[in-house]
mmCIF file of C-alpha atoms in Angstrom:
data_model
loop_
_atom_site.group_PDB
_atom_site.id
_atom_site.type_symbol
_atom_site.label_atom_id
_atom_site.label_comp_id
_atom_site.label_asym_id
_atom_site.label_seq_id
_atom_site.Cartn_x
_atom_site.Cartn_y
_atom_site.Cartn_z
ATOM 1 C CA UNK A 1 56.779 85.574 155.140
ATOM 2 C CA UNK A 2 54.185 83.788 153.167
ATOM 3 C CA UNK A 3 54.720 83.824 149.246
ATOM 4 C CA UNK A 4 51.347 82.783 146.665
ATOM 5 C CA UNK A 5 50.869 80.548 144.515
ATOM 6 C CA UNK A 6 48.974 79.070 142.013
ATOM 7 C CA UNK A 7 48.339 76.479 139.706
ATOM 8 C CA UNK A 8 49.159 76.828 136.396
ATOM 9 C CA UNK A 9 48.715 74.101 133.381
ATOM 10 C CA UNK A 10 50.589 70.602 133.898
ATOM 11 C CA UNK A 11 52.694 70.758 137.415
ATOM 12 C CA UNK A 12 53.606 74.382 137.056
ATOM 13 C CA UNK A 13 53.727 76.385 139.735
ATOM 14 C CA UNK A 14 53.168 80.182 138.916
ATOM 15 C CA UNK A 15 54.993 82.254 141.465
ATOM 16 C CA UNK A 16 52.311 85.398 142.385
ATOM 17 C CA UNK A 17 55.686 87.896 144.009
ATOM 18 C CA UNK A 18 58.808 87.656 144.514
ATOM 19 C CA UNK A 19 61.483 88.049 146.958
ATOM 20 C CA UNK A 20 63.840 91.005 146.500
ATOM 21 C CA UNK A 21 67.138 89.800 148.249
ATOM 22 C CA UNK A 22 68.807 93.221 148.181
ATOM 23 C CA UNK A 23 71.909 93.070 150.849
ATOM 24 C CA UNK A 24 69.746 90.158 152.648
ATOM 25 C CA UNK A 25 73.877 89.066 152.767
ATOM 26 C CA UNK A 26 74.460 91.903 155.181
ATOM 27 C CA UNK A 27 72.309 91.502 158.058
ATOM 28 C CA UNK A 28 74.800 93.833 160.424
ATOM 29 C CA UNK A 29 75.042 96.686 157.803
ATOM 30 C CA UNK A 30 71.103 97.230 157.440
ATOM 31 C CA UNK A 31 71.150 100.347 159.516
ATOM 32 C CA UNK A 32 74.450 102.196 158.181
ATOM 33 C CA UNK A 33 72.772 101.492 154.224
ATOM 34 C CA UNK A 34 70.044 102.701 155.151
ATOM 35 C CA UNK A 35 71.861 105.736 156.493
ATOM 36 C CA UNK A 36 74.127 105.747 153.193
ATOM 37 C CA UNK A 37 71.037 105.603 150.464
ATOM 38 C CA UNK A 38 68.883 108.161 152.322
ATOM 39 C CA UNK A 39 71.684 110.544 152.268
ATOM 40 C CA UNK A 40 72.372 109.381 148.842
ATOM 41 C CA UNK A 41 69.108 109.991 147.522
ATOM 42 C CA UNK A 42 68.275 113.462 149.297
ATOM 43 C CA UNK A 43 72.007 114.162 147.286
ATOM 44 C CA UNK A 44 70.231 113.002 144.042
ATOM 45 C CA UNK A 45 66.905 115.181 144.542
ATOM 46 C CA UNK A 46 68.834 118.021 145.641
ATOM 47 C CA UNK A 47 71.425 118.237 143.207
ATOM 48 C CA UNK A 48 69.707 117.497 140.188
ATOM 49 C CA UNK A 49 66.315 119.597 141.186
ATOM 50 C CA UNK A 50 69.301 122.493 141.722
ATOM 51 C CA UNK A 51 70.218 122.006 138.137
ATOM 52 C CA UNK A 52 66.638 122.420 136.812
ATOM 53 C CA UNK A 53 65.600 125.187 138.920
ATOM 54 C CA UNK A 54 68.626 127.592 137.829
ATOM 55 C CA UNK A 55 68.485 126.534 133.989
ATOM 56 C CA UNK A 56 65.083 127.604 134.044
ATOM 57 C CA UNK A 57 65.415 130.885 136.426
ATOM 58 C CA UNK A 58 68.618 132.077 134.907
ATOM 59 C CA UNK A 59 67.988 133.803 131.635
ATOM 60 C CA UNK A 60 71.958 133.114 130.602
ATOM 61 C CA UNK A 61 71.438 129.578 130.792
ATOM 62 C CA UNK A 62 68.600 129.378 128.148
ATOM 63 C CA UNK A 63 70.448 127.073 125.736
ATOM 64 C CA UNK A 64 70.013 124.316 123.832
ATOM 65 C CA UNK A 65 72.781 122.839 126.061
ATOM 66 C CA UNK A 66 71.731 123.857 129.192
ATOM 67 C CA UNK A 67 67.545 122.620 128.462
ATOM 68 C CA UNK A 68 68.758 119.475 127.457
ATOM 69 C CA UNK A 69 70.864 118.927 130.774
ATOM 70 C CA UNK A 70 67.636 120.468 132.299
ATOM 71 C CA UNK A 71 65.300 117.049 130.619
ATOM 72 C CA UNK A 72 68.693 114.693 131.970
ATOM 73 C CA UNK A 73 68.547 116.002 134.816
ATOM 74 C CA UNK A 74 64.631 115.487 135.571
ATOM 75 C CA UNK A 75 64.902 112.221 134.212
ATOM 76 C CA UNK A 76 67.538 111.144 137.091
ATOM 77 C CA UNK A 77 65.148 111.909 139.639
ATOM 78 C CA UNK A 78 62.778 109.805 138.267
ATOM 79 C CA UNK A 79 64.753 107.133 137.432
ATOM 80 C CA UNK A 80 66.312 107.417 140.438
ATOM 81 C CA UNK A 81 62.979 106.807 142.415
ATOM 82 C CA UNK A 82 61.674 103.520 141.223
ATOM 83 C CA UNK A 83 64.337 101.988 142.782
ATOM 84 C CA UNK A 84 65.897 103.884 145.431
ATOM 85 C CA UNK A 85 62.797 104.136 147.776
ATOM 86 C CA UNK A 86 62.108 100.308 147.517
ATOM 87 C CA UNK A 87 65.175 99.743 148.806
ATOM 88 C CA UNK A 88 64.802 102.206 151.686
ATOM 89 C CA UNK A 89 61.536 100.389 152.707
ATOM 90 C CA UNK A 90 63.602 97.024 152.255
ATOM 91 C CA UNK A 91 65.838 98.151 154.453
ATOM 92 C CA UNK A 92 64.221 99.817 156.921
ATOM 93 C CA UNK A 93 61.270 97.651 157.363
ATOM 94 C CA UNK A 94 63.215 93.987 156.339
ATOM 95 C CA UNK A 95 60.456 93.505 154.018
ATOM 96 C CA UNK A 96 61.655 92.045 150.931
ATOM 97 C CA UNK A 97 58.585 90.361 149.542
ATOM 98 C CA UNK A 98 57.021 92.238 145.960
ATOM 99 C CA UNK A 99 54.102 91.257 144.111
ATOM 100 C CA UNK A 100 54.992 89.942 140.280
ATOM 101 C CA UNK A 101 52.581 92.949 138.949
ATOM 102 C CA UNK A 102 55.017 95.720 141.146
ATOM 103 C CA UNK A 103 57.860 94.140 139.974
ATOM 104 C CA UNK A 104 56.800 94.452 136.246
ATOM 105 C CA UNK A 105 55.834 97.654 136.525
ATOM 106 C CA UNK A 106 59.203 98.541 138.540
ATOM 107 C CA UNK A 107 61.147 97.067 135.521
ATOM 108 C CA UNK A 108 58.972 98.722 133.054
ATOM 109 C CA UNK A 109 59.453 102.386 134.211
ATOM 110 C CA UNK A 110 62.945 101.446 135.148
ATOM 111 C CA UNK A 111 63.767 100.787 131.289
ATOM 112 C CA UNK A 112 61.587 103.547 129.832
ATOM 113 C CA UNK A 113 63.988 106.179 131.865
ATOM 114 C CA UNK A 114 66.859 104.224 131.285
ATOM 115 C CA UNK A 115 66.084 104.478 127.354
ATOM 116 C CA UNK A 116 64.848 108.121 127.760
ATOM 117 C CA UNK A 117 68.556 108.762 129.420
ATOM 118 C CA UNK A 118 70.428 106.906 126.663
ATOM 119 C CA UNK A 119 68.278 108.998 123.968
ATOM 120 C CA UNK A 120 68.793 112.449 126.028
ATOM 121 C CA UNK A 121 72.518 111.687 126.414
ATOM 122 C CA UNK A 122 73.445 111.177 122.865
ATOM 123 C CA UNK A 123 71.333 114.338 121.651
ATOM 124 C CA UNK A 124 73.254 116.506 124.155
ATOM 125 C CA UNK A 125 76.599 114.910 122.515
ATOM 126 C CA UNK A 126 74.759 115.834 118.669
ATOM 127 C CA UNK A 127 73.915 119.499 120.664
ATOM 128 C CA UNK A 128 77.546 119.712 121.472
ATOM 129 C CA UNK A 129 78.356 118.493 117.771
ATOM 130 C CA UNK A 130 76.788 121.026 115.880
ATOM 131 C CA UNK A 131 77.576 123.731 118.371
ATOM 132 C CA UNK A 132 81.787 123.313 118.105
ATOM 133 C CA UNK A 133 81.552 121.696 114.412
ATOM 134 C CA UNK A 134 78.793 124.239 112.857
ATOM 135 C CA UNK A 135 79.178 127.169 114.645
ATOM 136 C CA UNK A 136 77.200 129.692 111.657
ATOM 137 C CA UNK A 137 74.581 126.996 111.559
ATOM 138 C CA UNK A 138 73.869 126.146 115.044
ATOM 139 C CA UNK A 139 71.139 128.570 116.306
ATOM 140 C CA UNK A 140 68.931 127.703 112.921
ATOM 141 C CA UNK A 141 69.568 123.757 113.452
ATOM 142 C CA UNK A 142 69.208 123.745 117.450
ATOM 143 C CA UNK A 143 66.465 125.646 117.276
ATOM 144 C CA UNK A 144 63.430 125.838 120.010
ATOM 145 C CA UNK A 145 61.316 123.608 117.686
ATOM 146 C CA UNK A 146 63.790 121.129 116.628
ATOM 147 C CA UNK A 147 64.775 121.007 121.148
ATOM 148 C CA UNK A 148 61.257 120.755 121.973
ATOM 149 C CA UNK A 149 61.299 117.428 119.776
ATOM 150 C CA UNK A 150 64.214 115.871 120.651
ATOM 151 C CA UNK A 151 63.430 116.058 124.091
ATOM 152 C CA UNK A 152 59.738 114.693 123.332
ATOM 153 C CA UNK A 153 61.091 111.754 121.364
ATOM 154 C CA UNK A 154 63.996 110.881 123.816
ATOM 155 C CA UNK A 155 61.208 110.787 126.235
ATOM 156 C CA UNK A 156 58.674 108.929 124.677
ATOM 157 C CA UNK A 157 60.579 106.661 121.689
ATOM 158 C CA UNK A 158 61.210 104.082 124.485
ATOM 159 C CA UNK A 159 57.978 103.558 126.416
ATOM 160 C CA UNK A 160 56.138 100.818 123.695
ATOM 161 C CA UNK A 161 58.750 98.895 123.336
ATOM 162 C CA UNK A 162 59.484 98.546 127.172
ATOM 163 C CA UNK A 163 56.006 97.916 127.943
ATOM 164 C CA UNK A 164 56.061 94.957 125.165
ATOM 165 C CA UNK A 165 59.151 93.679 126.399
ATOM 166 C CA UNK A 166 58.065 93.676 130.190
ATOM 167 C CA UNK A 167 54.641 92.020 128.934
ATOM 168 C CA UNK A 168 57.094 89.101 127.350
ATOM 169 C CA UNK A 169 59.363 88.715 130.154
ATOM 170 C CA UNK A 170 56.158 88.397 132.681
ATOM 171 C CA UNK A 171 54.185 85.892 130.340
ATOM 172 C CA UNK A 172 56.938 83.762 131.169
ATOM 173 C CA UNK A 173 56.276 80.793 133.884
ATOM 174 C CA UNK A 174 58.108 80.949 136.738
ATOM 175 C CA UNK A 175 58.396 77.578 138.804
ATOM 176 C CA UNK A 176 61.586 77.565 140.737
ATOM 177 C CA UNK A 177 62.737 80.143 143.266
ATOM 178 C CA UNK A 178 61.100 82.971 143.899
ATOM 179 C CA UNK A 179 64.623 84.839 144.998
ATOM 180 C CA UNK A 180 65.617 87.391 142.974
ATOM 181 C CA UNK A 181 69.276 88.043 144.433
ATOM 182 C CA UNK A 182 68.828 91.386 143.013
ATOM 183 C CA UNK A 183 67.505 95.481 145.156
ATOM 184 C CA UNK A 184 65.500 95.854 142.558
ATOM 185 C CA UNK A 185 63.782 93.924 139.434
ATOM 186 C CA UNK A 186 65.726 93.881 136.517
ATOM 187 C CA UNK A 187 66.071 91.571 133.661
ATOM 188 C CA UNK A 188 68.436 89.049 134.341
ATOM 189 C CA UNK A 189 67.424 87.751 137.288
ATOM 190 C CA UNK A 190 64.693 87.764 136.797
ATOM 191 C CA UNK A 191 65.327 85.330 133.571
ATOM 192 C CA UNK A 192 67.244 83.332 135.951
ATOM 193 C CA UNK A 193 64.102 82.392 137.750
ATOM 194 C CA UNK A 194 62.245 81.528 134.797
ATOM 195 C CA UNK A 195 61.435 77.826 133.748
ATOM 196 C CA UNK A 196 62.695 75.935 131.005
ATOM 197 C CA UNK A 197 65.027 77.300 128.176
ATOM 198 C CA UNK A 198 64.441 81.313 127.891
ATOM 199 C CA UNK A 199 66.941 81.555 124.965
ATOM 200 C CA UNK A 200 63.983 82.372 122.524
ATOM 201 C CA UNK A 201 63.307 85.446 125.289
ATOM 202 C CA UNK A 202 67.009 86.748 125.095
ATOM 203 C CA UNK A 203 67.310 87.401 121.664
ATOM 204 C CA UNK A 204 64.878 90.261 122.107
ATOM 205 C CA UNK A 205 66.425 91.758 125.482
ATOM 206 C CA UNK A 206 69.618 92.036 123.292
ATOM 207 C CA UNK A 207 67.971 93.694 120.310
ATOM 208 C CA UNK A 208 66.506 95.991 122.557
ATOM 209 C CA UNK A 209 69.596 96.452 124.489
ATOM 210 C CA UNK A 210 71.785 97.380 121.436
ATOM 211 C CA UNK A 211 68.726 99.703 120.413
ATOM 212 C CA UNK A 212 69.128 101.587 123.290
ATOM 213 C CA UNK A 213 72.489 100.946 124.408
ATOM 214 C CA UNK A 214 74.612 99.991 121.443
ATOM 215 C CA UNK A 215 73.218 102.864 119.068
ATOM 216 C CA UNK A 216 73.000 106.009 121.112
ATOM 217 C CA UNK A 217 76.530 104.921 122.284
ATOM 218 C CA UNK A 218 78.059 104.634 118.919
ATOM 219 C CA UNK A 219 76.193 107.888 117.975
ATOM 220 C CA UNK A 220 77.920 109.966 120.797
ATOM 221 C CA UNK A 221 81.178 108.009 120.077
ATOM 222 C CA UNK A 222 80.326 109.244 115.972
ATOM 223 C CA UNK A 223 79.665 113.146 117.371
ATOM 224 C CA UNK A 224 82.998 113.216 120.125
ATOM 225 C CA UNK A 225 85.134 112.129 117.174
ATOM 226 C CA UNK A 226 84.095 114.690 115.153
ATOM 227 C CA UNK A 227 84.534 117.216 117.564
ATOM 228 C CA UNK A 228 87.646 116.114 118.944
ATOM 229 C CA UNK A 229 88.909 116.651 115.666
ATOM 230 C CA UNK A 230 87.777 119.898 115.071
ATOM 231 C CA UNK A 231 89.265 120.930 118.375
ATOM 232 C CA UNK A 232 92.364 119.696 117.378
ATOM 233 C CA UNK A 233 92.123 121.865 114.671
ATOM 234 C CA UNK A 234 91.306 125.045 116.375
ATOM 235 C CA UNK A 235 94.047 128.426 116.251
ATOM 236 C CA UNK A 236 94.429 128.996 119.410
ATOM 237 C CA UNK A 237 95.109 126.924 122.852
ATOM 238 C CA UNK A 238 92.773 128.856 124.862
ATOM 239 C CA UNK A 239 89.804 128.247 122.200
ATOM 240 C CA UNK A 240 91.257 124.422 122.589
ATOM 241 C CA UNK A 241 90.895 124.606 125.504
ATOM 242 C CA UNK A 242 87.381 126.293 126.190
ATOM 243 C CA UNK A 243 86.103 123.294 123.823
ATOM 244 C CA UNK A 244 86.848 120.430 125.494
ATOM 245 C CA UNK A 245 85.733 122.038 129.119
ATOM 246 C CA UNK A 246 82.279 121.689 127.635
ATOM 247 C CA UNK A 247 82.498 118.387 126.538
ATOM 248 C CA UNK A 248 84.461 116.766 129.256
ATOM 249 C CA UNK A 249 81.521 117.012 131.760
ATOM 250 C CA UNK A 250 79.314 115.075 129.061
ATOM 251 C CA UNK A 251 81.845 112.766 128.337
ATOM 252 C CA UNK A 252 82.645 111.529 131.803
ATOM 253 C CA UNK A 253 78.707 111.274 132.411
ATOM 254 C CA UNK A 254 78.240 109.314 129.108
ATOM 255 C CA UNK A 255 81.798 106.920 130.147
ATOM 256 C CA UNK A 256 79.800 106.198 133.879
ATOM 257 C CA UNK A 257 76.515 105.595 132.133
ATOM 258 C CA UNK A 258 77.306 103.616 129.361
ATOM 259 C CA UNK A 259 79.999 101.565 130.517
ATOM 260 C CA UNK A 260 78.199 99.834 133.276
ATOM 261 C CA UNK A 261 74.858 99.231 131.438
ATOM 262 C CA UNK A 262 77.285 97.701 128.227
ATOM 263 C CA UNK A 263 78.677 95.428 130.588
ATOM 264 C CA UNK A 264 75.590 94.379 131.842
ATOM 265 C CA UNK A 265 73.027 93.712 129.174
ATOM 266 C CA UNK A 266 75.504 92.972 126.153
ATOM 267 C CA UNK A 267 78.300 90.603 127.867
ATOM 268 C CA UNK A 268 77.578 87.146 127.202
ATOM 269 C CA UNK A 269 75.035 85.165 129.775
ATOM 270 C CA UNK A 270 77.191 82.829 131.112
ATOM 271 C CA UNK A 271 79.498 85.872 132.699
ATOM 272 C CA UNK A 272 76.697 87.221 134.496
ATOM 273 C CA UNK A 273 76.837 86.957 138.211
ATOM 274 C CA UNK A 274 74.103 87.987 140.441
ATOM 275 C CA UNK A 275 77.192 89.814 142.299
ATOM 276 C CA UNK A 276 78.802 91.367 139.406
ATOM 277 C CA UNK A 277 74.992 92.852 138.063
ATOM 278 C CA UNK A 278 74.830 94.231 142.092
ATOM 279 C CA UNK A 279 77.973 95.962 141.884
ATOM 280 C CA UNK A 280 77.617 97.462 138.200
ATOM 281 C CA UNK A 281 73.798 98.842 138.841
ATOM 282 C CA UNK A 282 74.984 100.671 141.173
ATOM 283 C CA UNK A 283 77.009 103.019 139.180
ATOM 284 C CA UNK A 284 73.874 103.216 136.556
ATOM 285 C CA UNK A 285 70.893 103.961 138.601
ATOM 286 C CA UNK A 286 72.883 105.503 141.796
ATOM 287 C CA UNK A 287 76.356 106.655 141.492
ATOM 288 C CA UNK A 288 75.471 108.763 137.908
ATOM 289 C CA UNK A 289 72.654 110.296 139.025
ATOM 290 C CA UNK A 290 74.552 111.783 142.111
ATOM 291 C CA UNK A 291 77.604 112.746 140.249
ATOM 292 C CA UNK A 292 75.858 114.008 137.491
ATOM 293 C CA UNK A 293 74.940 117.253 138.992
ATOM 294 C CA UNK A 294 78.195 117.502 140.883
ATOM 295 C CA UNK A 295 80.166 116.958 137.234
ATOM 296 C CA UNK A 296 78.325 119.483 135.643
ATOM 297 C CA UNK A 297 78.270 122.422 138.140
ATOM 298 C CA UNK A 298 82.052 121.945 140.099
ATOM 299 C CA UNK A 299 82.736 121.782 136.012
ATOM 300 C CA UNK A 300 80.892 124.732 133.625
ATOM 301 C CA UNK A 301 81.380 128.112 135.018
ATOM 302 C CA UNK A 302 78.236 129.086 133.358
ATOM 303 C CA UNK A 303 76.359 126.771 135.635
ATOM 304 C CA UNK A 304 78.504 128.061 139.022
ATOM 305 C CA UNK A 305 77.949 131.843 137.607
ATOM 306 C CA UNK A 306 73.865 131.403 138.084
ATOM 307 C CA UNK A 307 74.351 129.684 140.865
ATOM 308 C CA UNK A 308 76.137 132.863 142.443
ATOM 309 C CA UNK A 309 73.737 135.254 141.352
ATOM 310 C CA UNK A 310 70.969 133.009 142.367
ATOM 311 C CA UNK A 311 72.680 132.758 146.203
ATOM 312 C CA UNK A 312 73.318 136.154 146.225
ATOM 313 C CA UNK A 313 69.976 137.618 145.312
ATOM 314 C CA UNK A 314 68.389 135.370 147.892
#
């Protein structure tokens, strides 16, 4: 495989793509993953294309609840698809080699969903909020207006500021190896590969990080202790009960999510490991989005109602 280069200023070689190691370390398994990921991602289209198509057909499910899960759910696929089909090609074709401009634009629209998914996650746990904590006041708060925007924002808040912090991580030089021991390109590796001290280029990643991480976290943390606490203070058992049904599915979702990418972009540098940052993408950018339809059907009996009438009409 031949890899460019050119010339930069001094002795600096600039690296013109990149090699996308993936599970290079697995030369017997390459069939059986590629096996495992296409079934995984025809799970993730399925499933989550399922959940759009019956909040929109079933009149019932016309909520603010159910629209947003309806944007979270669209969002997966697409988030879901800048990596996973890379890697089937990868696989399948034991081409690793990616020019530097697909890999920016890779992590670009990687972040931008990831961001729109942190932003859509913690509005369905302010939805759930005012639904269980302001009953009287919900349908005038969560109104179609006031939706319509929150989706638009959690959509569209994060794409400037991952397209200005791509354009910094790419003006970088890179001299050394052009391995990114990585399936897909993400931040640090690819800072691994960079020349020189990239401290002054970290500082940023983390203030984005806890921007989109750190604060939509500690807002659905905010909203769930709320809630919990109104539960708690609910008459009856079966009211209890009904409650936290609706908000387990969320929480689980938000626990898988946000766990993994905290560990990843907020631990401390010298704790990453290009094996550890394998292991915990996975349960961001593939486990979630296949569970996430499976944790909100098997659990909300609205969602398994419409899907009843929807099977047996057809």
């Amino acid at each position: 495989m031949k890899h460019e280069k050119k010339k930069g200023e001094g002795n600096i070689s600039t690296v013109m793509q990149f090699v996308l190691l993936g599970f290079s370390d697995l030369p017997n398994l390459q069939g059986f993953l590629f096996g495992v990921f296409s079934m995984v991602y025809v799970i993730i289209i399925f499933g989550n294309s399922l959940i759009v198509i019956i909040t929109n057909l079933d009149p019932a499910l016309r909520k603010p609840m159910y629209f947003f899960l309806a944007n979270f759910s669209s969002s997966e696929i697409c988030y879901v698809s800048v990596t996973l089909p890379r890697i089937l090609v990868s696989l399948w074709t034991q081409d690793r080699g990616i020019s530097m401009l697909n890999c920016a634009i890779q992590m670009c629209f990687l972040h931008m969903l990831g961001a729109t998914e942190c932003f859509l996650l913690a509005v369905m746990a302010c939805d759930r909020y005012v639904a269980i904590c302001n009953p009287l006041h919900y349908p005038l708060i969560m109104n179609q207006r006031m939706c319509t925007q929150l989706a638009v924002g959690s959509w569209v808040s994060g794409i400037p500021v991952q397209i200005g912090q791509t354009c910094q991580i790419f003006s970088l030089h890179f001299c050394g190896s052009k391995l990114i021991n990585h399936f897909y390109c993400d931040i640090p590796p690819i800072l691994r590969l960079a020349c020189g001290d990239t401290s002054a280029h970290e500082i940023p990643v983390y203030l984005v990080a806890v921007l989109f991480v750190a604060v939509p976290f500690m807002l659905i943390l905010a909203s769930y202790s709320k809630i919990i606490s109104t539960i708690l203070r609910l008459p009856t058992a079966q009211g209890c009960a009904k409650a936290f049904s609706t908000c387990s599915s969320h929480l689980l979702v938000v626990v898988l999510f946000f766990g993994s990418a905290t560990i990843t972009y907020l631990r401390p540098k010298s704790n990453h490991s290009a094996r550890t940052d394998k292991l915990l993408s996975l349960f961001y950018t593939i486990l979630t989005p296949m569970f996430n339809p499976m944790i909100y059907s098997l659990r909300n009996k609205d969602v398994i109602t419409a899907l009843k009438k929807i099977l047996i009409k057809k």
